[in-house]
Amino acid sequence: MSRSGELARIIRERAGDRPPDYGLILGSGLGHLADMVDGATIPYADLDGFPAAGVSGHVPRLSVGWFEDRRVAVFGGRAHYYEHGRADAMRLPLEVLRDLGCDRLIVTNAAGSLRDDMPPGGLMLLDDHIAFAGTNPLIGEPSEDRFVPMTDAHDPQIRAALRSAAAAEGIDLPGGVYCWFSGPSFETPAEIRAARVLGADAVGMSTVPEIILGRFLGLRCAAVSVITNMGAGLSSEPIGHAHTKAMAPVGAALLERVLRRLMRD
Ligand code: HPA
C-alpha cells in the first residue's frame, strides 16, 4: 500500500470510514477552528511523514469528524516553503485527504491587504492567485500529470457557495487575487507596490503550493484569506508574526461563521 494509503487506513480506524466532504487547512492563528470538529483528533506526530510543528500559531493535528452537517478533515497546521525550502511539504497530507475519499479542499491563510476597502479584521475570497515565489511544488514530479491546468484552480462552484454562505451571514467577502511571496521576511514597500501593479489584492506566504498540489491530486479547491494587516508601506501599523497571530482571531470569528453556514446549506 502507498504511504498515503496506509495513513488513510490509520485515520479511518480512529475516525470512521465515511469520507470527508471537505478538507480544510488552517492558517496562522486560525488553529482553534479545529475545535469545531466533533470527532477524532490525531497529532501529526502519529502520522509518519506529516510536517512537524514548525511555526507558532499552527497546531499540528488532524481533526476528522462532523462540522455542522458535513464530514470534514481539518489540518490544524501546515508546513510552509520558507521553513525548509520545499514547496511540496503538504503533498503527503493532501494525498491522504484524497485517499480518504475527499474531493474538496478549502485553504485558509492570514494575509496582508493591498486594498483600502479590505482592511485588517476582514476576509477575502481568492478568485485567483499569482505564484510569485518563483518555485512550484510539482518540480521533479515525473508523471505527465504535472502539467496541471490552473484556469479554474479556484473552483467556481465552491466559491459561489462560500459567497452565498457569507451573504447569508451578512459578512463581507470580497473576491481578490492572492500573491504568494516566499517569506519568511515580509515584503518591502516596493514589493507591495509591484504586487499591486501585477494585479494582486493581498499577499501571503502560503496557500498557493497547496492549491497547485490539490489540483494535481484532482481536488476541487478554494481559499479564504483572513486579512491581518495592510501590506508594507500602506499603513503605519506594525507588521510581524506576533501582529498576525494577534489579529487573526478577529477575522477567524467571521470565517468560522461563513464555514458553519457553508457546512449547513
Ligand atoms: N505579507 C505576507 N504574509 C502575511 C502578511 C503580509 O503582509 N500578513 C499575514 N501574512
Short mmCIF file of C-alpha atoms and ligand atoms in Angstrom, two decimals:
data_model
loop_
_atom_site.label_atom_id
_atom_site.label_comp_id
_atom_site.label_asym_id
_atom_site.label_seq_id
_atom_site.Cartn_x
_atom_site.Cartn_y
_atom_site.Cartn_z
CA MET A 1 0.00 0.00 0.00
CA SER A 2 1.21 3.56 -0.67
CA ARG A 3 2.36 5.67 2.26
CA SER A 4 -0.70 7.93 1.96
CA GLY A 5 -2.98 4.90 1.66
CA GLU A 6 -1.52 3.42 4.84
CA LEU A 7 -2.00 6.72 6.70
CA ALA A 8 -5.57 6.96 5.41
CA ARG A 9 -6.18 3.46 6.82
CA ILE A 10 -4.85 4.53 10.25
CA ILE A 11 -7.06 7.65 10.19
CA ARG A 12 -10.16 5.64 9.21
CA GLU A 13 -9.51 3.27 12.10
CA ARG A 14 -9.66 6.19 14.52
CA ALA A 15 -12.22 8.44 12.85
CA GLY A 16 -14.51 6.12 10.93
CA ASP A 17 -14.85 5.17 7.27
CA ARG A 18 -17.10 7.90 5.99
CA PRO A 19 -15.17 10.12 3.54
CA PRO A 20 -14.85 13.82 4.46
CA ASP A 21 -16.95 16.19 2.33
CA TYR A 22 -14.28 18.88 2.76
CA GLY A 23 -10.65 19.10 3.73
CA LEU A 24 -9.68 22.33 5.49
CA ILE A 25 -6.18 23.68 6.01
CA LEU A 26 -5.96 26.29 8.77
CA GLY A 27 -3.73 29.34 8.53
CA SER A 28 -1.64 31.19 11.12
CA GLY A 29 -3.63 31.99 14.24
CA LEU A 30 -6.65 30.03 12.94
CA GLY A 31 -5.75 26.69 14.56
CA HIS A 32 -8.53 26.84 17.12
CA LEU A 33 -11.05 26.37 14.29
CA ALA A 34 -10.15 22.68 14.61
CA ASP A 35 -12.03 22.67 17.93
CA MET A 36 -15.26 22.98 15.92
CA VAL A 37 -14.91 19.38 14.76
CA ASP A 38 -16.82 16.68 16.60
CA GLY A 39 -14.71 13.61 16.02
CA ALA A 40 -11.22 12.20 16.34
CA THR A 41 -8.08 14.31 16.68
CA ILE A 42 -4.77 12.81 15.63
CA PRO A 43 -1.45 14.57 16.31
CA TYR A 44 0.71 14.89 13.19
CA ALA A 45 3.41 13.12 15.23
CA ASP A 46 1.32 9.93 14.92
CA LEU A 47 1.18 10.29 11.13
CA ASP A 48 4.60 9.42 9.80
CA GLY A 49 5.74 11.95 7.20
CA PHE A 50 3.34 14.72 8.26
CA PRO A 51 5.09 18.05 8.89
CA ALA A 52 6.49 18.61 12.37
CA ALA A 53 5.36 21.63 14.41
CA GLY A 54 7.30 24.44 12.84
CA VAL A 55 5.57 27.79 13.12
CA SER A 56 3.85 29.20 16.19
CA GLY A 57 0.17 29.87 15.62
CA HIS A 58 -0.26 26.47 13.96
CA VAL A 59 -1.42 23.37 15.80
CA PRO A 60 -0.04 20.19 14.22
CA ARG A 61 -3.04 17.89 14.46
CA LEU A 62 -5.62 16.44 12.11
CA SER A 63 -9.25 16.51 13.24
CA VAL A 64 -11.67 14.28 11.36
CA GLY A 65 -15.36 14.26 12.13
CA TRP A 66 -18.54 16.29 11.92
CA PHE A 67 -18.73 20.02 11.49
CA GLU A 68 -22.40 21.04 11.36
CA ASP A 69 -23.93 18.64 8.78
CA ARG A 70 -20.74 17.73 6.97
CA ARG A 71 -17.82 15.42 7.46
CA VAL A 72 -14.54 17.33 7.47
CA ALA A 73 -10.83 16.67 7.80
CA VAL A 74 -9.19 19.73 9.35
CA PHE A 75 -5.44 20.16 9.11
CA GLY A 76 -4.55 22.35 12.09
CA GLY A 77 -1.07 23.10 10.88
CA ARG A 78 0.74 23.44 7.60
CA ALA A 79 4.34 23.39 6.52
CA HIS A 80 5.48 26.48 4.64
CA TYR A 81 8.02 26.69 1.86
CA TYR A 82 10.08 29.12 3.93
CA GLU A 83 10.62 26.56 6.71
CA HIS A 84 12.94 24.36 4.67
CA GLY A 85 12.77 25.32 1.01
CA ARG A 86 10.41 22.52 0.00
CA ALA A 87 7.26 23.79 -1.68
CA ASP A 88 5.74 20.28 -1.70
CA ALA A 89 5.76 19.90 2.09
CA MET A 90 1.95 19.48 2.21
CA ARG A 91 1.85 16.86 -0.52
CA LEU A 92 1.54 13.84 1.77
CA PRO A 93 -1.32 15.32 3.86
CA LEU A 94 -3.18 16.19 0.65
CA GLU A 95 -2.59 12.71 -0.79
CA VAL A 96 -4.02 11.32 2.44
CA LEU A 97 -7.07 13.57 2.05
CA ARG A 98 -7.61 12.19 -1.46
CA ASP A 99 -7.14 8.63 -0.19
CA LEU A 100 -9.77 9.26 2.47
CA GLY A 101 -12.15 9.77 -0.45
CA CYS A 102 -12.43 13.56 -0.17
CA ASP A 103 -12.51 15.70 -3.30
CA ARG A 104 -12.95 19.25 -1.97
CA LEU A 105 -10.34 21.41 -0.27
CA ILE A 106 -10.69 24.81 1.40
CA VAL A 107 -7.44 26.50 2.34
CA THR A 108 -7.26 29.40 4.79
CA ASN A 109 -4.45 31.83 5.48
CA ALA A 110 -3.52 35.10 7.11
CA ALA A 111 -2.68 37.77 4.55
CA GLY A 112 -1.71 41.38 4.09
CA SER A 113 -4.18 43.55 2.17
CA LEU A 114 -3.29 45.80 -0.75
CA ARG A 115 -6.74 47.40 -0.88
CA ASP A 116 -8.15 50.18 1.27
CA ASP A 117 -11.60 48.60 1.05
CA MET A 118 -10.23 45.36 2.57
CA PRO A 119 -8.98 46.45 6.00
CA PRO A 120 -7.50 44.19 8.70
CA GLY A 121 -10.08 42.10 10.50
CA GLY A 122 -11.97 41.19 7.31
CA LEU A 123 -11.90 38.33 4.82
CA MET A 124 -11.03 37.89 1.14
CA LEU A 125 -12.12 35.05 -1.12
CA LEU A 126 -9.36 34.03 -3.52
CA ASP A 127 -10.69 34.36 -7.07
CA ASP A 128 -7.23 33.58 -8.39
CA HIS A 129 -3.58 33.70 -7.39
CA ILE A 130 -0.09 34.64 -8.56
CA ALA A 131 2.75 32.20 -7.78
CA PHE A 132 5.32 34.93 -7.26
CA ALA A 133 7.68 32.89 -5.05
CA GLY A 134 9.43 31.56 -8.11
CA THR A 135 9.03 27.86 -7.45
CA ASN A 136 6.40 25.15 -7.82
CA PRO A 137 5.56 22.15 -5.63
CA LEU A 138 5.43 19.89 -8.70
CA ILE A 139 9.03 20.47 -9.79
CA GLY A 140 10.55 17.00 -10.01
CA GLU A 141 7.20 15.22 -10.35
CA PRO A 142 7.86 12.69 -13.14
CA SER A 143 4.32 11.93 -14.35
CA GLU A 144 2.61 13.69 -17.23
CA ASP A 145 0.00 14.80 -14.70
CA ARG A 146 2.42 17.51 -13.62
CA PHE A 147 1.13 19.73 -16.41
CA VAL A 148 -1.84 20.82 -14.31
CA PRO A 149 -4.24 23.33 -15.88
CA MET A 150 -4.74 26.20 -13.45
CA THR A 151 -7.50 28.04 -15.29
CA ASP A 152 -10.22 27.25 -12.75
CA ALA A 153 -7.82 26.45 -9.92
CA HIS A 154 -10.17 28.26 -7.56
CA ASP A 155 -13.33 26.25 -8.07
CA PRO A 156 -16.24 28.42 -9.28
CA GLN A 157 -18.89 26.32 -7.51
CA ILE A 158 -17.17 26.26 -4.11
CA ARG A 159 -16.50 30.00 -4.42
CA ALA A 160 -20.16 30.64 -5.20
CA ALA A 161 -21.16 28.53 -2.19
CA LEU A 162 -18.76 30.49 0.04
CA ARG A 163 -20.13 33.79 -1.28
CA SER A 164 -23.71 32.67 -0.58
CA ALA A 165 -22.76 31.49 2.90
CA ALA A 166 -21.11 34.84 3.65
CA ALA A 167 -24.09 36.78 2.27
CA ALA A 168 -26.48 34.70 4.39
CA GLU A 169 -24.41 35.66 7.45
CA GLY A 170 -24.24 39.32 6.40
CA ILE A 171 -20.45 39.08 6.15
CA ASP A 172 -18.49 40.95 3.51
CA LEU A 173 -16.45 38.50 1.38
CA PRO A 174 -14.79 40.44 -1.45
CA GLY A 175 -13.05 38.43 -4.13
CA GLY A 176 -9.42 39.11 -4.96
CA VAL A 177 -6.08 37.86 -6.23
CA TYR A 178 -3.59 36.46 -3.70
CA CYS A 179 0.10 36.81 -4.45
CA TRP A 180 2.44 34.19 -2.94
CA PHE A 181 5.71 35.56 -1.61
CA SER A 182 8.15 33.01 -0.19
CA GLY A 183 8.71 34.74 3.15
CA PRO A 184 9.82 34.43 5.86
CA SER A 185 10.78 38.10 5.66
CA PHE A 186 7.81 40.31 5.00
CA GLU A 187 7.63 42.34 1.78
CA THR A 188 9.25 45.71 1.25
CA PRO A 189 7.00 48.65 0.34
CA ALA A 190 8.44 48.45 -3.19
CA GLU A 191 7.47 44.78 -3.43
CA ILE A 192 3.97 45.64 -2.27
CA ARG A 193 3.70 48.34 -4.96
CA ALA A 194 4.99 45.81 -7.52
CA ALA A 195 2.40 43.25 -6.41
CA ARG A 196 -0.32 45.86 -6.90
CA VAL A 197 0.88 46.58 -10.42
CA LEU A 198 0.82 42.83 -11.11
CA GLY A 199 -2.85 42.70 -10.15
CA ALA A 200 -2.68 41.37 -6.60
CA ASP A 201 -5.16 42.33 -3.87
CA ALA A 202 -3.46 40.50 -0.99
CA VAL A 203 -0.08 38.96 -0.19
CA GLY A 204 0.91 35.95 1.87
CA MET A 205 3.41 33.15 2.37
CA SER A 206 1.30 30.02 1.87
CA THR A 207 -1.74 28.52 0.13
CA VAL A 208 -0.58 28.64 -3.50
CA PRO A 209 1.53 25.44 -3.26
CA GLU A 210 -1.43 23.68 -1.65
CA ILE A 211 -3.81 24.80 -4.39
CA ILE A 212 -1.38 23.57 -7.06
CA LEU A 213 -0.95 20.22 -5.26
CA GLY A 214 -4.69 19.99 -4.68
CA ARG A 215 -5.41 20.45 -8.38
CA PHE A 216 -2.69 17.92 -9.24
CA LEU A 217 -4.44 15.40 -6.95
CA GLY A 218 -7.83 16.09 -8.52
CA LEU A 219 -9.28 18.07 -5.61
CA ARG A 220 -11.65 20.97 -6.19
CA CYS A 221 -10.08 23.87 -4.33
CA ALA A 222 -10.94 27.23 -2.83
CA ALA A 223 -9.21 29.53 -0.36
CA VAL A 224 -10.11 32.35 2.02
CA SER A 225 -7.71 34.91 3.49
CA VAL A 226 -8.08 36.46 6.90
CA ILE A 227 -6.70 39.97 6.50
CA THR A 228 -4.40 40.71 9.44
CA ASN A 229 -2.62 43.86 8.22
CA MET A 230 -2.16 46.24 5.34
CA GLY A 231 0.81 45.44 3.08
CA ALA A 232 4.14 47.03 3.96
CA GLY A 233 4.15 50.78 3.40
CA LEU A 234 0.37 51.08 3.10
CA SER A 235 -0.23 51.92 6.75
CA SER A 236 1.66 52.87 9.89
CA GLU A 237 0.50 49.80 11.82
CA PRO A 238 3.15 47.21 12.71
CA ILE A 239 3.83 44.16 10.53
CA GLY A 240 5.14 40.96 12.06
CA HIS A 241 4.25 37.41 13.03
CA ALA A 242 3.12 38.47 16.53
CA HIS A 243 0.78 41.01 14.94
CA THR A 244 -0.52 38.36 12.51
CA LYS A 245 -1.31 35.99 15.37
CA ALA A 246 -2.92 38.78 17.41
CA MET A 247 -5.13 39.95 14.54
CA ALA A 248 -6.07 36.57 13.07
CA PRO A 249 -8.80 35.79 15.65
CA VAL A 250 -10.80 38.86 14.55
CA GLY A 251 -11.25 37.57 11.02
CA ALA A 252 -11.30 33.96 12.24
CA ALA A 253 -14.59 34.63 14.04
CA LEU A 254 -16.11 35.74 10.71
CA LEU A 255 -14.53 32.83 8.88
CA GLU A 256 -15.99 30.39 11.37
CA ARG A 257 -19.48 31.75 10.72
CA VAL A 258 -19.03 31.51 6.95
CA LEU A 259 -17.77 27.94 7.21
CA ARG A 260 -20.53 26.91 9.61
CA ARG A 261 -23.13 28.25 7.19
CA LEU A 262 -21.43 26.55 4.24
CA MET A 263 -21.47 23.23 6.07
CA ARG A 264 -25.18 23.59 6.85
CA ASP A 265 -26.60 24.60 3.49
N1 HPA B 1 2.74 39.58 3.97
C1 HPA B 1 2.94 38.25 3.85
N2 HPA B 1 2.32 37.35 4.59
C2 HPA B 1 1.45 37.79 5.50
C3 HPA B 1 1.19 39.17 5.69
C4 HPA B 1 1.87 40.09 4.87
O1 HPA B 1 1.69 41.32 4.97
N3 HPA B 1 0.27 39.26 6.68
C5 HPA B 1 -0.02 37.98 7.08
N4 HPA B 1 0.69 37.09 6.37
#
